[in-house]
C-alpha cells in the first residue's frame, strides 16, 4: 500500500479521514453541503516521535490502525498515490476510540 | 456508554455540561435567552496526562465523575453518539467541587 | 460555607473582594460611581500549586484568610451560591497584608 | 508605618518615588509641567523572590532603604494609606545607587 | 558536484525538488500553470544537527539521497552553480519515502 | 565620578557614547545633521550578570573601560549628574574593540 | 587589519560580502541594478559563542577565513575603518563552502 512507503518525521501522524455519510439513517440521500465534515480518521503511519529535554525519544501516542478524533481545523493535506491523507502533530489529535 | 470508548489524549478532559435550569426557584419558566450559560460540568473521560521535563508522566488533576467549573470561553465541542461533550485542557479547568 | 466545597485547581486562588466604602470618613453617602474599585480581597480557597521543572509541587504563596492586594485588571469572576468571587493566578496577586 | 504591613509577592519591589524638584538650583519656582518625571525611588518593601528552575529561591537584587533608578514606563501604582507607591518587578529596575 | 562543496549549518537540509511532470499519463502536454508544485525532493546535503539541552548533538533525521516530502510553503531558495536548491529546517520536512 | 555610585542591575551595561566628530579630516566643520550617530561607547559600569538555569551567575561579557560597538537602536537613556549615559543589555552589545 | 581589533560578542559573526560581479561571463558590463545581491561572504571575526543550559560554552560553527552563504535578509551593517561589514548570528548563516 502507498502509505507503507511514506514515513512521517518526528511526532507527525498520517491519517485517512472516514468517508462522509451520504445517506441518513432513514435512507434519505444527503447533498454534499449537508454532509458534516468528517473528524474521525484512521491512523495509517506514525513518526518515530520527538526527543525530550532529557534526550529520550518520546513515541507518539497513537498507533497505526487506531481510529482518532481530529480537531476541526489544522493538519496538512498530503496526496499520496492520488489519495488524500492528512498529517497532524501527535499533540493536536484530540483523542482516540478504544474498545 | 459512548464516552467510555473515547479516550482523550495527553492532558485533555472530556466533560458533559449540566443541564441549564429552565425553571426558577419560584416555578417560573425561563425563556432560553434568560438561561445562563452552564459552566458546571461532569468529567466523563480524562487523558493520561503529559510528560514533564524530567520525563515523568504528570496525570491530570481531575477524575471521572467529578464536578468541575469550566471557564466561560474555550474548550472544543465534540459530538459523540449525538450528544454534546466538550474537551478542555486540564490546566484550563478552573476548579472542582469537593464534598 | 459555599466556598469550602470549591477547590481551585493548580495555582489558582479564590478571593472575595472587600465591600466598597459607601460612606466617606466624614459621613457623606457616596454614589456608586464615586466608590473606588475595591482591590483588597480575602483569600477563601487556594489550589494545590503547580509542579515545577524538577517535578516538585510549588504551593501557592497565600493562605486562606489572608488579605491580599489584587491587580486592577484580570481575574475570573465566579458565582458560587449567588455570591461573587474571583479567581486569580497566584503569580498575579500583587502582595498581601501581614501583621 | 503603612508599608511595613504590606508584603509584595514573588519578585515584586514596592518603591516610593522621590519628590519632584519644584524649585531650580537658581531658586526659580517650576510649574508642574516643567518638573521632570521622577525616576529615582526608595525601596520600601521587597518580595521573597522567585523560585528558579532548580527549585531554589532567588532573592530580589535590591534591599529596603536602597535608592534605585526606575524605568520611564511600567510599574503598578498602589495606594497604601492614601500615599502613592509603585510596584516593579525586580528585573525591571534599572540600577541602584551605592555609596 | 556543486552541492558536495556546500555544507548546511545546524539542522538545515539542502534539497533538490523533483522535476515537475509536463506530460500527463495519457500523453497530453501540460501547460506550466497546470503543473502542480512539486513537493517531493531529494536530499543533497545535511547539516551536522543541533545541540540539545543536555549538550548532545542531535543529528538530522534524513540522509543524503533520501526522497522527502516538503511542506507547501517555507524553505529558502539557494542557487548553487546556477541550479536551484532549497534549504529546509529538518523539523519542517513532513516525511520521507522509505523502501 | 558620578557613575561610580550607580550600579546597573542584572546584565545591564552603562555606557557613555563617544563625542560625535564635528570636523572632517579635511578640517571642515560639520553641521549637526551631518554628524553620524555615534555607535561607539565606553563602558562605565556593569551589572553583576544574570543567573543561568543551573543557578550559576553569568557575568557580563564586557568590562569597565572597554570600548564597545552599540546597536543602532535600543538602549535606555539615563541622566546621571546632568550627563547622558545609556543602559544596554549585555547581549545587545554587538562587539568590543580589543588591542 | 581593522577587523582584527574588533571582537564580536556572543555568537555573532562578522563577515565581509564578496564583491558583486560587474561584468558578465561574456564580458558585458552590468549596470548596478542588474548586479545580484551578493550572499557569499568571508568570515573575518567570530564571537566566543554562547553558554548553553548546562553552562558550557558553545563555540560558533564557522571559522575566520571560511566562505559562508548568508540569508537574503537580516544582519547588521557595521562600518569599520570605512569598510562595510555585516554581523550575523551564527544560527542565521545558512551554510559554508568546504573543500
mmCIF file of N, CA and C in Angstrom, chain B residues 58 61, chain C residues 7-13 46-52 56-62 89-90:
data_model
loop_
_atom_site.group_PDB
_atom_site.id
_atom_site.type_symbol
_atom_site.label_atom_id
_atom_site.label_comp_id
_atom_site.label_asym_id
_atom_site.label_seq_id
_atom_site.Cartn_x
_atom_site.Cartn_y
_atom_site.Cartn_z
ATOM 1 N N UNK B 58 2.778 13.347 34.116
ATOM 2 C CA UNK B 58 2.008 14.129 35.084
ATOM 3 C C UNK B 58 0.534 13.868 34.825
ATOM 4 N N UNK B 61 -5.495 16.557 36.823
ATOM 5 C CA UNK B 61 -5.842 16.830 38.218
ATOM 6 C C UNK B 61 -7.310 16.569 38.552
ATOM 7 N N UNK C 7 -12.793 23.774 45.190
ATOM 8 C CA UNK C 7 -11.342 23.690 45.266
ATOM 9 C C UNK C 7 -10.712 24.190 43.961
ATOM 10 N N UNK C 8 -10.049 25.336 43.990
ATOM 11 C CA UNK C 8 -9.387 25.807 42.765
ATOM 12 C C UNK C 8 -8.307 24.818 42.336
ATOM 13 N N UNK C 9 -8.058 24.746 41.034
ATOM 14 C CA UNK C 9 -7.026 23.844 40.535
ATOM 15 C C UNK C 9 -5.721 24.605 40.320
ATOM 16 N N UNK C 10 -4.623 23.855 40.326
ATOM 17 C CA UNK C 10 -3.276 24.406 40.100
ATOM 18 C C UNK C 10 -2.970 25.581 41.024
ATOM 19 N N UNK C 11 -2.501 26.681 40.472
ATOM 20 C CA UNK C 11 -2.070 27.807 41.314
ATOM 21 C C UNK C 11 -3.136 28.897 41.372
ATOM 22 N N UNK C 12 -4.390 28.478 41.233
ATOM 23 C CA UNK C 12 -5.464 29.467 41.291
ATOM 24 C C UNK C 12 -5.842 29.772 42.736
ATOM 25 N N UNK C 13 -6.255 31.024 42.952
ATOM 26 C CA UNK C 13 -6.625 31.480 44.288
ATOM 27 C C UNK C 13 -8.016 32.100 44.184
ATOM 28 N N UNK C 46 -7.548 28.085 48.056
ATOM 29 C CA UNK C 46 -6.338 28.094 47.226
ATOM 30 C C UNK C 46 -6.151 26.728 46.574
ATOM 31 N N UNK C 47 -5.578 26.749 45.377
ATOM 32 C CA UNK C 47 -5.271 25.497 44.697
ATOM 33 C C UNK C 47 -4.043 24.848 45.313
ATOM 34 N N UNK C 48 -3.741 23.618 44.893
ATOM 35 C CA UNK C 48 -2.599 22.888 45.471
ATOM 36 C C UNK C 48 -1.247 23.422 44.994
ATOM 37 N N UNK C 49 -1.247 24.275 43.961
ATOM 38 C CA UNK C 49 0.021 24.782 43.416
ATOM 39 C C UNK C 49 0.353 24.104 42.106
ATOM 40 N N UNK C 50 1.494 24.453 41.534
ATOM 41 C CA UNK C 50 1.901 23.855 40.267
ATOM 42 C C UNK C 50 3.197 23.070 40.441
ATOM 43 N N UNK C 51 3.431 22.182 39.522
ATOM 44 C CA UNK C 51 4.633 21.362 39.543
ATOM 45 C C UNK C 51 5.745 22.092 38.811
ATOM 46 N N UNK C 52 6.897 22.247 39.424
ATOM 47 C CA UNK C 52 7.989 22.936 38.735
ATOM 48 C C UNK C 52 8.757 21.965 37.844
ATOM 49 N N UNK C 56 8.664 18.934 41.417
ATOM 50 C CA UNK C 56 8.192 19.191 42.778
ATOM 51 C C UNK C 56 7.002 20.143 42.754
ATOM 52 N N UNK C 57 6.069 19.933 43.674
ATOM 53 C CA UNK C 57 4.900 20.788 43.761
ATOM 54 C C UNK C 57 5.283 22.106 44.438
ATOM 55 N N UNK C 58 4.979 23.208 43.774
ATOM 56 C CA UNK C 58 5.226 24.528 44.348
ATOM 57 C C UNK C 58 3.911 25.063 44.883
ATOM 58 N N UNK C 59 3.740 25.101 46.206
ATOM 59 C CA UNK C 59 2.461 25.580 46.739
ATOM 60 C C UNK C 59 2.276 27.070 46.445
ATOM 61 N N UNK C 60 1.039 27.543 46.519
ATOM 62 C CA UNK C 60 0.777 28.957 46.273
ATOM 63 C C UNK C 60 1.294 29.773 47.462
ATOM 64 N N UNK C 61 1.470 31.075 47.230
ATOM 65 C CA UNK C 61 2.150 31.892 48.241
ATOM 66 C C UNK C 61 1.198 32.605 49.196
ATOM 67 N N UNK C 62 -0.090 32.338 49.084
ATOM 68 C CA UNK C 62 -1.031 32.929 50.047
ATOM 69 C C UNK C 62 -1.839 31.825 50.717
ATOM 70 N N UNK C 89 -4.608 33.903 39.383
ATOM 71 C CA UNK C 89 -3.399 33.090 39.433
ATOM 72 C C UNK C 89 -2.554 33.617 40.585
ATOM 73 N N UNK C 90 -1.960 32.713 41.318
ATOM 74 C CA UNK C 90 -1.109 33.097 42.450
ATOM 75 C C UNK C 90 -0.101 34.179 42.042
#
